[in-house]
PDB file of C-alpha atoms in Angstrom:
ATOM      1  CA  MET J   1      39.110  52.999  91.855  1.00 43.00           C
ATOM      2  CA  ASN J   2      37.882  55.044  88.629  1.00 52.00           C
ATOM      3  CA  GLN J   3      41.465  58.047  87.556  1.00 58.00           C
ATOM      4  CA  ASN J   4      41.713  60.746  85.387  1.00 66.00           C
ATOM      5  CA  VAL J   5      43.669  60.556  82.594  1.00 64.00           C
ATOM      6  CA  PRO J   6      46.639  62.675  82.870  1.00 73.00           C
ATOM      7  CA  LEU J   7      46.682  65.111  81.017  1.00 72.00           C
ATOM      8  CA  ALA J   8      49.808  64.056  78.903  1.00 73.00           C
ATOM      9  CA  GLN J   9      48.672  60.390  77.601  1.00 75.00           C
ATOM     10  CA  ALA J  10      45.539  61.675  76.481  1.00 72.00           C
ATOM     11  CA  GLY J  11      46.840  64.357  74.387  1.00 77.00           C
ATOM     12  CA  ASP J  12      49.483  61.341  73.202  1.00 85.00           C
ATOM     13  CA  ALA J  13      46.211  59.722  72.851  1.00 86.00           C
ATOM     14  CA  TRP J  14      44.402  62.972  70.771  1.00 79.00           C
ATOM     15  CA  SER J  15      46.767  63.924  69.236  1.00 86.00           C
ATOM     16  CA  ARG J  16      47.553  60.503  67.299  1.00 89.00           C
ATOM     17  CA  MET J  17      43.807  60.362  66.259  1.00 89.00           C
ATOM     18  CA  ALA J  18      44.168  63.637  65.199  1.00 85.00           C
ATOM     19  CA  GLU J  19      46.446  62.483  62.510  1.00 88.00           C
ATOM     20  CA  ARG J  20      44.936  59.695  61.571  1.00 89.00           C
ATOM     21  CA  VAL J  21      41.243  61.706  61.288  1.00 90.00           C
ATOM     22  CA  THR J  22      44.116  64.023  59.122  1.00 87.00           C
ATOM     23  CA  GLY J  23      44.888  61.482  57.064  1.00 89.00           C
ATOM     24  CA  GLN J  24      41.839  60.139  55.257  1.00 90.00           C
ATOM     25  CA  PHE J  25      39.643  60.670  52.425  1.00 92.00           C
ATOM     26  CA  TRP J  26      38.949  64.882  52.243  1.00 94.00           C
ATOM     27  CA  PRO J  27      36.997  64.903  48.785  1.00 95.00           C
ATOM     28  CA  GLU J  28      36.994  67.971  47.084  1.00 96.00           C
ATOM     29  CA  ALA J  29      33.609  69.720  45.822  1.00 97.00           C
ATOM     30  CA  ALA J  30      31.267  68.572  48.725  1.00 98.00           C
ATOM     31  CA  LEU J  31      28.951  69.703  51.212  1.00 98.00           C
ATOM     32  CA  TYR J  32      29.879  67.766  54.152  1.00 98.00           C
ATOM     33  CA  VAL J  33      26.624  67.663  56.648  1.00 98.00           C
ATOM     34  CA  VAL J  34      27.761  67.283  60.400  1.00 97.00           C
ATOM     35  CA  ALA J  35      26.010  66.924  63.715  1.00 97.00           C
ATOM     36  CA  THR J  36      27.313  69.305  65.641  1.00 96.00           C
ATOM     37  CA  PRO J  37      27.414  69.309  69.999  1.00 96.00           C
ATOM     38  CA  ILE J  38      23.573  69.731  71.321  1.00 95.00           C
ATOM     39  CA  GLY J  39      24.548  71.229  74.525  1.00 92.00           C
ATOM     40  CA  ASN J  40      28.464  69.681  76.057  1.00 95.00           C
ATOM     41  CA  LEU J  41      30.710  70.931  73.108  1.00 94.00           C
ATOM     42  CA  GLY J  42      32.628  68.041  74.501  1.00 93.00           C
ATOM     43  CA  ASP J  43      30.597  65.940  72.551  1.00 95.00           C
ATOM     44  CA  LEU J  44      32.280  67.353  69.151  1.00 95.00           C
ATOM     45  CA  GLY J  45      33.441  64.184  67.168  1.00 93.00           C
ATOM     46  CA  LEU J  46      36.557  64.107  65.628  1.00 94.00           C
ATOM     47  CA  ARG J  47      36.255  64.219  62.157  1.00 96.00           C
ATOM     48  CA  ALA J  48      33.096  66.944  63.180  1.00 97.00           C
ATOM     49  CA  TRP J  49      36.114  68.674  63.608  1.00 96.00           C
ATOM     50  CA  GLN J  50      38.213  68.051  61.312  1.00 96.00           C
ATOM     51  CA  ALA J  51      35.185  68.478  58.412  1.00 97.00           C
ATOM     52  CA  LEU J  52      34.822  71.929  59.413  1.00 97.00           C
ATOM     53  CA  ALA J  53      38.578  73.252  60.066  1.00 96.00           C
ATOM     54  CA  GLN J  54      39.447  71.970  56.536  1.00 95.00           C
ATOM     55  CA  ALA J  55      35.925  73.628  54.868  1.00 97.00           C
ATOM     56  CA  ASP J  56      36.203  76.688  52.803  1.00 98.00           C
ATOM     57  CA  VAL J  57      33.338  77.578  54.219  1.00 98.00           C
ATOM     58  CA  ILE J  58      30.146  76.462  56.727  1.00 98.00           C
ATOM     59  CA  ALA J  59      26.590  76.814  56.376  1.00 97.00           C
ATOM     60  CA  ALA J  60      25.174  77.299  59.379  1.00 96.00           C
ATOM     61  CA  GLU J  61      21.716  78.177  60.696  1.00 94.00           C
ATOM     62  CA  ASP J  62      22.379  80.809  63.209  1.00 93.00           C
ATOM     63  CA  THR J  63      26.061  81.960  62.403  1.00 93.00           C
ATOM     64  CA  ARG J  64      26.376  83.863  65.762  1.00 92.00           C
ATOM     65  CA  SER J  65      26.067  80.898  67.540  1.00 90.00           C
ATOM     66  CA  SER J  66      27.689  78.830  65.745  1.00 94.00           C
ATOM     67  CA  ARG J  67      30.670  81.545  65.719  1.00 94.00           C
ATOM     68  CA  SER J  68      31.427  80.304  70.172  1.00 93.00           C
ATOM     69  CA  LEU J  69      31.648  76.444  68.821  1.00 95.00           C
ATOM     70  CA  LEU J  70      33.591  77.078  66.641  1.00 96.00           C
ATOM     71  CA  ASP J  71      36.150  79.893  68.681  1.00 96.00           C
ATOM     72  CA  ALA J  72      35.887  77.127  71.327  1.00 95.00           C
ATOM     73  CA  TRP J  73      37.396  74.353  68.943  1.00 95.00           C
ATOM     74  CA  GLY J  74      39.935  76.744  67.279  1.00 95.00           C
ATOM     75  CA  ILE J  75      38.096  76.556  63.331  1.00 96.00           C
ATOM     76  CA  SER J  76      38.575  79.653  61.893  1.00 96.00           C
ATOM     77  CA  THR J  77      36.585  79.009  58.725  1.00 97.00           C
ATOM     78  CA  PRO J  78      34.890  81.290  57.772  1.00 97.00           C
ATOM     79  CA  LEU J  79      30.360  81.093  58.544  1.00 97.00           C
ATOM     80  CA  MET J  80      27.031  81.651  55.856  1.00 97.00           C
ATOM     81  CA  ALA J  81      24.011  81.994  57.264  1.00 95.00           C
ATOM     82  CA  ALA J  82      21.538  78.828  55.617  1.00 95.00           C
ATOM     83  CA  HIS J  83      18.597  79.306  57.518  1.00 93.00           C
ATOM     84  CA  ARG J  84      14.887  78.206  56.889  1.00 90.00           C
ATOM     85  CA  HIS J  85      14.523  81.723  55.175  1.00 93.00           C
ATOM     86  CA  ASN J  86      17.045  81.854  53.060  1.00 93.00           C
ATOM     87  CA  GLU J  87      17.653  77.762  52.193  1.00 92.00           C
ATOM     88  CA  ALA J  88      16.270  78.186  48.662  1.00 93.00           C
ATOM     89  CA  ALA J  89      19.508  80.895  47.735  1.00 95.00           C
ATOM     90  CA  ALA J  90      22.305  79.307  50.383  1.00 96.00           C
ATOM     91  CA  ALA J  91      21.506  76.258  48.099  1.00 96.00           C
ATOM     92  CA  GLN J  92      22.505  78.462  44.845  1.00 96.00           C
ATOM     93  CA  ASP J  93      25.308  79.664  46.600  1.00 97.00           C
ATOM     94  CA  ILE J  94      26.807  76.970  48.194  1.00 98.00           C
ATOM     95  CA  CYS J  95      26.522  74.499  44.857  1.00 97.00           C
ATOM     96  CA  GLN J  96      28.116  76.911  42.944  1.00 97.00           C
ATOM     97  CA  ARG J  97      30.974  77.133  45.495  1.00 98.00           C
ATOM     98  CA  LEU J  98      31.345  72.786  45.036  1.00 98.00           C
ATOM     99  CA  GLU J  99      31.178  74.051  41.026  1.00 97.00           C
ATOM    100  CA  GLN J 100      34.518  76.033  42.103  1.00 97.00           C
ATOM    101  CA  GLY J 101      35.612  73.107  43.626  1.00 97.00           C
ATOM    102  CA  GLN J 102      34.787  74.327  46.844  1.00 98.00           C
ATOM    103  CA  ARG J 103      34.911  72.439  50.599  1.00 98.00           C
ATOM    104  CA  VAL J 104      30.939  73.042  52.193  1.00 98.00           C
ATOM    105  CA  ALA J 105      30.001  72.391  55.178  1.00 98.00           C
ATOM    106  CA  LEU J 106      25.997  72.170  57.050  1.00 98.00           C
ATOM    107  CA  ILE J 107      25.087  72.684  60.343  1.00 97.00           C
ATOM    108  CA  SER J 108      23.026  73.643  62.488  1.00 94.00           C
ATOM    109  CA  ASP J 109      22.279  75.193  65.161  1.00 92.00           C
ATOM    110  CA  ALA J 110      22.589  71.793  68.139  1.00 92.00           C
ATOM    111  CA  GLY J 111      22.262  68.118  66.625  1.00 93.00           C
ATOM    112  CA  ALA J 112      22.163  66.677  62.846  1.00 93.00           C
ATOM    113  CA  PRO J 113      21.506  69.101  60.588  1.00 94.00           C
ATOM    114  CA  ALA J 114      18.559  68.345  57.795  1.00 91.00           C
ATOM    115  CA  VAL J 115      16.527  65.834  60.501  1.00 89.00           C
ATOM    116  CA  SER J 116      13.842  68.554  62.543  1.00 84.00           C
ATOM    117  CA  ASP J 117      16.324  71.227  61.908  1.00 86.00           C
ATOM    118  CA  PRO J 118      16.784  72.803  57.715  1.00 89.00           C
ATOM    119  CA  GLY J 119      19.302  72.001  55.810  1.00 93.00           C
ATOM    120  CA  ALA J 120      17.282  69.142  53.784  1.00 94.00           C
ATOM    121  CA  ARG J 121      16.676  72.005  50.897  1.00 94.00           C
ATOM    122  CA  VAL J 122      20.224  72.620  51.180  1.00 96.00           C
ATOM    123  CA  VAL J 123      21.443  68.997  50.744  1.00 97.00           C
ATOM    124  CA  ARG J 124      18.201  68.177  47.890  1.00 96.00           C
ATOM    125  CA  ALA J 125      19.617  70.571  45.341  1.00 96.00           C
ATOM    126  CA  VAL J 126      23.122  69.933  46.222  1.00 97.00           C
ATOM    127  CA  ARG J 127      22.686  65.890  45.336  1.00 97.00           C
ATOM    128  CA  ALA J 128      20.278  67.003  42.586  1.00 97.00           C
ATOM    129  CA  ALA J 129      23.694  68.693  40.914  1.00 97.00           C
ATOM    130  CA  GLY J 130      25.279  65.667  41.000  1.00 97.00           C
ATOM    131  CA  TYR J 131      27.912  66.949  44.019  1.00 98.00           C
ATOM    132  CA  ALA J 132      29.172  64.376  46.981  1.00 97.00           C
ATOM    133  CA  VAL J 133      26.960  64.671  50.523  1.00 98.00           C
ATOM    134  CA  VAL J 134      29.759  63.971  52.769  1.00 97.00           C
ATOM    135  CA  PRO J 135      27.054  63.111  56.680  1.00 97.00           C
ATOM    136  CA  VAL J 136      29.056  63.321  58.996  1.00 97.00           C
ATOM    137  CA  PRO J 137      27.086  62.194  62.767  1.00 96.00           C
ATOM    138  CA  GLY J 138      27.821  62.509  66.427  1.00 95.00           C
ATOM    139  CA  PRO J 139      24.903  64.016  68.302  1.00 94.00           C
ATOM    140  CA  SER J 140      21.207  63.883  68.142  1.00 95.00           C
ATOM    141  CA  ALA J 141      18.678  65.386  70.514  1.00 95.00           C
ATOM    142  CA  VAL J 142      16.759  61.961  69.816  1.00 96.00           C
ATOM    143  CA  ILE J 143      19.832  59.050  70.850  1.00 96.00           C
ATOM    144  CA  THR J 144      20.579  60.851  72.865  1.00 96.00           C
ATOM    145  CA  ALA J 145      16.877  60.477  75.075  1.00 97.00           C
ATOM    146  CA  LEU J 146      16.458  57.555  73.897  1.00 97.00           C
ATOM    147  CA  MET J 147      19.663  56.089  75.551  1.00 96.00           C
ATOM    148  CA  GLY J 148      18.795  57.896  78.596  1.00 96.00           C
ATOM    149  CA  SER J 149      15.525  56.228  78.432  1.00 96.00           C
ATOM    150  CA  GLY J 150      15.281  52.286  77.958  1.00 94.00           C
ATOM    151  CA  VAL J 151      12.811  53.067  76.495  1.00 94.00           C
ATOM    152  CA  THR J 152      13.951  50.984  73.956  1.00 91.00           C
ATOM    153  CA  SER J 153      15.398  47.907  73.003  1.00 86.00           C
ATOM    154  CA  ASP J 154      17.528  45.315  70.983  1.00 84.00           C
ATOM    155  CA  GLU J 155      13.995  42.649  70.214  1.00 82.00           C
ATOM    156  CA  ASN J 156      12.567  45.426  70.238  1.00 85.00           C
ATOM    157  CA  PRO J 157      13.868  48.570  68.291  1.00 89.00           C
ATOM    158  CA  ALA J 158      11.169  50.639  67.093  1.00 90.00           C
ATOM    159  CA  TYR J 159      10.227  54.430  67.881  1.00 93.00           C
ATOM    160  CA  ALA J 160       8.360  57.368  65.893  1.00 93.00           C
ATOM    161  CA  PHE J 161       9.926  60.698  66.170  1.00 94.00           C
ATOM    162  CA  ALA J 162       7.184  63.407  66.022  1.00 94.00           C
ATOM    163  CA  GLY J 163       9.836  66.277  66.155  1.00 93.00           C
ATOM    164  CA  PHE J 164       8.001  69.995  67.929  1.00 94.00           C
ATOM    165  CA  ALA J 165       4.364  69.570  67.595  1.00 95.00           C
ATOM    166  CA  PRO J 166       2.143  72.522  65.822  1.00 94.00           C
ATOM    167  CA  HIS J 167       1.175  76.083  67.945  1.00 93.00           C
ATOM    168  CA  LYS J 168      -2.061  76.061  68.511  1.00 94.00           C
ATOM    169  CA  ALA J 169      -4.364  74.197  70.533  1.00 93.00           C
ATOM    170  CA  VAL J 170      -6.732  72.297  68.142  1.00 93.00           C
ATOM    171  CA  ALA J 171      -3.987  71.548  66.145  1.00 94.00           C
ATOM    172  CA  ARG J 172      -2.070  69.951  68.436  1.00 94.00           C
ATOM    173  CA  GLN J 173      -4.709  68.150  69.838  1.00 93.00           C
ATOM    174  CA  ARG J 174      -5.088  66.434  66.480  1.00 92.00           C
ATOM    175  CA  TRP J 175      -1.702  65.942  65.799  1.00 94.00           C
ATOM    176  CA  LEU J 176      -1.600  64.119  69.512  1.00 94.00           C
ATOM    177  CA  ARG J 177      -4.140  62.173  69.082  1.00 91.00           C
ATOM    178  CA  SER J 178      -2.885  61.211  65.335  1.00 88.00           C
ATOM    179  CA  TRP J 179       0.780  60.382  67.451  1.00 92.00           C
ATOM    180  CA  CYS J 180       0.391  59.122  70.280  1.00 91.00           C
ATOM    181  CA  ALA J 181      -1.760  55.712  69.065  1.00 86.00           C
ATOM    182  CA  LEU J 182       0.773  54.237  67.020  1.00 87.00           C
ATOM    183  CA  PRO J 183       2.216  51.618  68.992  1.00 84.00           C
ATOM    184  CA  ALA J 184       5.828  52.354  69.589  1.00 91.00           C
ATOM    185  CA  PRO J 185       7.246  54.801  71.787  1.00 95.00           C
ATOM    186  CA  VAL J 186       6.584  58.049  70.511  1.00 96.00           C
ATOM    187  CA  VAL J 187       9.422  61.156  70.426  1.00 97.00           C
ATOM    188  CA  MET J 188       8.519  64.437  70.590  1.00 97.00           C
ATOM    189  CA  PHE J 189      10.389  68.139  70.992  1.00 96.00           C
ATOM    190  CA  GLU J 190       8.633  71.183  73.089  1.00 95.00           C
ATOM    191  CA  SER J 191       9.979  74.634  74.093  1.00 93.00           C
ATOM    192  CA  PRO J 192       9.121  75.855  77.810  1.00 94.00           C
ATOM    193  CA  HIS J 193       7.122  78.239  77.118  1.00 93.00           C
ATOM    194  CA  ARG J 194       4.668  75.855  75.723  1.00 94.00           C
ATOM    195  CA  LEU J 195       5.428  72.715  78.186  1.00 95.00           C
ATOM    196  CA  THR J 196       1.632  73.033  80.588  1.00 94.00           C
ATOM    197  CA  ALA J 197       0.079  73.408  77.564  1.00 95.00           C
ATOM    198  CA  MET J 198       1.267  70.621  75.839  1.00 96.00           C
ATOM    199  CA  LEU J 199       1.509  67.886  78.783  1.00 96.00           C
ATOM    200  CA  ALA J 200      -1.959  69.426  79.549  1.00 96.00           C
ATOM    201  CA  ASP J 201      -3.339  67.950  76.079  1.00 96.00           C
ATOM    202  CA  LEU J 202      -0.592  64.940  76.810  1.00 96.00           C
ATOM    203  CA  LEU J 203      -2.765  64.171  80.042  1.00 95.00           C
ATOM    204  CA  ASP J 204      -6.018  64.331  78.166  1.00 93.00           C
ATOM    205  CA  VAL J 205      -4.816  62.447  74.843  1.00 92.00           C
ATOM    206  CA  CYS J 206      -3.552  59.610  76.155  1.00 92.00           C
ATOM    207  CA  GLY J 207      -5.074  59.289  79.946  1.00 92.00           C
ATOM    208  CA  GLY J 208      -3.242  59.700  83.336  1.00 93.00           C
ATOM    209  CA  GLN J 209      -1.377  56.083  83.730  1.00 93.00           C
ATOM    210  CA  ARG J 210       0.306  56.591  80.187  1.00 94.00           C
ATOM    211  CA  ASP J 211       4.302  56.788  80.819  1.00 96.00           C
ATOM    212  CA  LEU J 212       5.914  59.771  80.007  1.00 97.00           C
ATOM    213  CA  THR J 213      10.196  60.351  79.628  1.00 98.00           C
ATOM    214  CA  ILE J 214      10.682  63.888  80.041  1.00 98.00           C
ATOM    215  CA  ALA J 215      14.665  64.436  78.919  1.00 98.00           C
ATOM    216  CA  ARG J 216      15.497  68.090  80.291  1.00 96.00           C
ATOM    217  CA  GLU J 217      18.444  69.946  79.461  1.00 96.00           C
ATOM    218  CA  LEU J 218      20.782  67.153  77.828  1.00 97.00           C
ATOM    219  CA  THR J 219      23.912  66.487  78.048  1.00 96.00           C
ATOM    220  CA  LYS J 220      24.305  69.181  79.917  1.00 95.00           C
ATOM    221  CA  ARG J 221      25.211  70.018  83.906  1.00 93.00           C
ATOM    222  CA  PHE J 222      21.582  69.937  85.363  1.00 93.00           C
ATOM    223  CA  GLU J 223      20.847  67.464  83.096  1.00 96.00           C
ATOM    224  CA  GLN J 224      17.502  64.825  84.043  1.00 96.00           C
ATOM    225  CA  ILE J 225      15.887  62.418  82.487  1.00 97.00           C
ATOM    226  CA  VAL J 226      12.721  61.235  84.191  1.00 97.00           C
ATOM    227  CA  THR J 227       9.866  58.489  83.754  1.00 97.00           C
ATOM    228  CA  LEU J 228       6.441  58.939  85.462  1.00 96.00           C
ATOM    229  CA  PRO J 229       2.961  58.759  84.314  1.00 96.00           C
ATOM    230  CA  LEU J 230       1.000  61.777  82.773  1.00 96.00           C
ATOM    231  CA  ALA J 231      -1.166  62.039  85.622  1.00 96.00           C
ATOM    232  CA  GLN J 232       2.123  63.057  87.671  1.00 97.00           C
ATOM    233  CA  ALA J 233       3.786  65.252  85.325  1.00 96.00           C
ATOM    234  CA  ALA J 234       2.033  68.453  86.061  1.00 95.00           C
ATOM    235  CA  ASP J 235       3.321  67.890  90.094  1.00 95.00           C
ATOM    236  CA  TRP J 236       7.036  66.894  89.113  1.00 96.00           C
ATOM    237  CA  PHE J 237       7.544  69.651  87.017  1.00 95.00           C
ATOM    238  CA  ALA J 238       6.013  72.140  90.298  1.00 94.00           C
ATOM    239  CA  GLU J 239       8.272  70.495  92.777  1.00 95.00           C
ATOM    240  CA  ASP J 240      10.492  72.945  91.563  1.00 94.00           C
ATOM    241  CA  PRO J 241      10.469  75.874  89.349  1.00 91.00           C
ATOM    242  CA  HIS J 242      13.807  75.188  87.928  1.00 92.00           C
ATOM    243  CA  ARG J 243      12.596  72.023  85.892  1.00 94.00           C
ATOM    244  CA  ALA J 244      10.151  73.920  83.603  1.00 94.00           C
ATOM    245  CA  GLN J 245      13.483  75.495  82.254  1.00 92.00           C
ATOM    246  CA  GLY J 246      15.750  73.932  79.387  1.00 91.00           C
ATOM    247  CA  GLU J 247      15.053  72.276  76.080  1.00 91.00           C
ATOM    248  CA  PHE J 248      13.068  69.050  76.183  1.00 96.00           C
ATOM    249  CA  VAL J 249      12.268  66.028  74.416  1.00 97.00           C
ATOM    250  CA  LEU J 250       9.064  64.593  75.576  1.00 98.00           C
ATOM    251  CA  ILE J 251       9.096  60.010  75.227  1.00 98.00           C
ATOM    252  CA  VAL J 252       5.063  60.117  74.938  1.00 97.00           C
ATOM    253  CA  HIS J 253       5.527  55.285  75.602  1.00 96.00           C
ATOM    254  CA  ALA J 254       3.477  52.966  74.198  1.00 90.00           C
ATOM    255  CA  ALA J 255       0.216  52.523  74.802  1.00 80.00           C
ATOM    256  CA  PRO J 256       0.342  48.793  77.123  1.00 70.00           C
ATOM    257  CA  SER J 257      -1.379  45.436  75.661  1.00 61.00           C
ATOM    258  CA  SER J 258      -4.292  45.358  76.238  1.00 51.00           C
ATOM    259  CA  GLY J 259      -3.677  41.559  76.050  1.00 47.00           C
ATOM    260  CA  ASP J 260      -6.459  41.035  73.616  1.00 49.00           C
ATOM    261  CA  ASP J 261      -5.583  38.621  70.174  1.00 46.00           C
ATOM    262  CA  GLU J 262      -2.545  40.327  68.260  1.00 52.00           C
ATOM    263  CA  SER J 263      -4.144  43.675  65.954  1.00 56.00           C
ATOM    264  CA  GLY J 264      -4.409  42.553  61.942  1.00 61.00           C
ATOM    265  CA  PRO J 265      -4.234  45.820  58.793  1.00 62.00           C
ATOM    266  CA  ASP J 266      -7.690  46.959  59.759  1.00 64.00           C
ATOM    267  CA  ASP J 267      -7.152  47.779  63.546  1.00 72.00           C
ATOM    268  CA  PRO J 268      -7.569  51.574  64.015  1.00 73.00           C
ATOM    269  CA  ALA J 269      -3.617  51.685  65.901  1.00 76.00           C
ATOM    270  CA  THR J 270      -2.745  50.691  62.622  1.00 82.00           C
ATOM    271  CA  LEU J 271      -4.577  53.181  60.385  1.00 84.00           C
ATOM    272  CA  VAL J 272      -2.660  55.335  61.853  1.00 82.00           C
ATOM    273  CA  LEU J 273       0.636  54.358  61.986  1.00 85.00           C
ATOM    274  CA  LEU J 274       0.191  54.026  58.305  1.00 87.00           C
ATOM    275  CA  ASP J 275      -1.153  57.087  57.954  1.00 85.00           C
ATOM    276  CA  ALA J 276       1.214  59.085  59.983  1.00 85.00           C
ATOM    277  CA  LEU J 277       4.068  57.611  58.221  1.00 87.00           C
ATOM    278  CA  LEU J 278       2.498  58.586  54.675  1.00 88.00           C
ATOM    279  CA  GLU J 279       3.425  62.046  55.500  1.00 85.00           C
ATOM    280  CA  THR J 280       6.773  61.483  54.991  1.00 83.00           C
ATOM    281  CA  LEU J 281       7.027  58.168  53.074  1.00 88.00           C
ATOM    282  CA  SER J 282       6.484  55.915  50.118  1.00 90.00           C
ATOM    283  CA  VAL J 283       4.186  53.495  50.299  1.00 90.00           C
ATOM    284  CA  ARG J 284       6.948  51.145  49.718  1.00 90.00           C
ATOM    285  CA  ASP J 285       8.808  52.125  52.942  1.00 90.00           C
ATOM    286  CA  THR J 286       5.897  52.893  54.950  1.00 88.00           C
ATOM    287  CA  ALA J 287       5.177  48.741  54.482  1.00 87.00           C
ATOM    288  CA  LYS J 288       8.203  47.978  55.868  1.00 88.00           C
ATOM    289  CA  VAL J 289       8.197  50.316  59.013  1.00 87.00           C
ATOM    290  CA  ALA J 290       4.871  49.218  59.369  1.00 85.00           C
ATOM    291  CA  ALA J 291       5.983  45.326  59.486  1.00 84.00           C
ATOM    292  CA  LYS J 292       8.289  46.247  61.744  1.00 81.00           C
ATOM    293  CA  VAL J 293       6.981  48.023  63.969  1.00 81.00           C
ATOM    294  CA  THR J 294       3.794  46.102  64.359  1.00 79.00           C
ATOM    295  CA  GLY J 295       4.642  42.263  63.089  1.00 78.00           C
ATOM    296  CA  GLN J 296       2.766  41.475  60.376  1.00 84.00           C
ATOM    297  CA  PRO J 297       2.566  40.669  56.704  1.00 84.00           C
ATOM    298  CA  ARG J 298       4.775  43.480  54.406  1.00 84.00           C
ATOM    299  CA  ASP J 299       2.680  42.185  51.492  1.00 83.00           C
ATOM    300  CA  VAL J 300      -0.456  42.659  53.052  1.00 84.00           C
ATOM    301  CA  LEU J 301       0.531  46.539  54.723  1.00 88.00           C
ATOM    302  CA  TYR J 302       1.407  47.527  51.295  1.00 87.00           C
ATOM    303  CA  ALA J 303      -1.853  46.723  49.898  1.00 86.00           C
ATOM    304  CA  LEU J 304      -3.274  48.209  52.356  1.00 89.00           C
ATOM    305  CA  ALA J 305      -1.083  51.796  52.671  1.00 88.00           C
ATOM    306  CA  LEU J 306      -1.213  51.796  49.002  1.00 88.00           C
ATOM    307  CA  ALA J 307      -5.639  52.258  49.205  1.00 86.00           C
ATOM    308  CA  ARG J 308      -5.600  54.807  52.355  1.00 86.00           C
ATOM    309  CA  LYS J 309      -2.630  56.438  50.272  1.00 85.00           C
ATOM    310  CA  ALA J 310      -5.254  56.505  46.587  1.00 82.00           C
ATOM    311  CA  ASP J 311      -8.263  57.503  48.509  1.00 78.00           C
ATOM    312  CA  ALA J 312      -6.648  60.924  50.508  1.00 71.00           C
TER     313      ALA J 312
END
């Protein structure tokens, strides 16, 4: 029978761990890139808590929303703004602070900075200036949704993270055709007011039999994670209007195998995969990732990726 841990025992364990973490090495003149809770305030890690508390300043995507998190954890560190509209100026300011030997923490509204949120420009500027960047891992909506969906496995851990789709319909449909052709699950973010249009486009691009995992309000009280065919998605939302509220992570499952012979490097799905990867990765990294996803020889994929990059 499960029993709640007595508060005194929990407090002792917390105090011991907090003392150990506080005594760790915390370099000065360093940028601490800190992941923060995606919903549940209790998901802030001990190391993240200490990084924020020991920083001289916290660069936040939204200082107002971040202040509620800091207040909940008793953190009084001053805040400065670092969002996509002032990121270049914020990066210069942060480098100047590092030159003075300060510790600077970088956070986004929720989850990991510099991934699908602002922060990458700051990280690049700090690294280029020769200062240390210390990532402090923690909550991630992408990993949380994958953990709750069962769509990946240790035998086949491949997945693709696509982020937010374009707002305009034509661009979004073209974007979906590219991503959904990949031979791996694709993780996407979507907001409530564009959800209906996204589901309609997914149905049109992928067909009704393709499985979709819908993860909403992750780590919060009304968290839901369901997997169903795309043909049933609209009805699932229609059954309860509350299901269309909150923040969404969508996972488009890989298309089922046709049972034909294994695809080769000139297979259309492989070409789409290479083109998608080349948008953000080098030719070498593209071949490496594509080899893991498809099982094809890396040298063959490297030559093909090099040719497609040259053509582009």
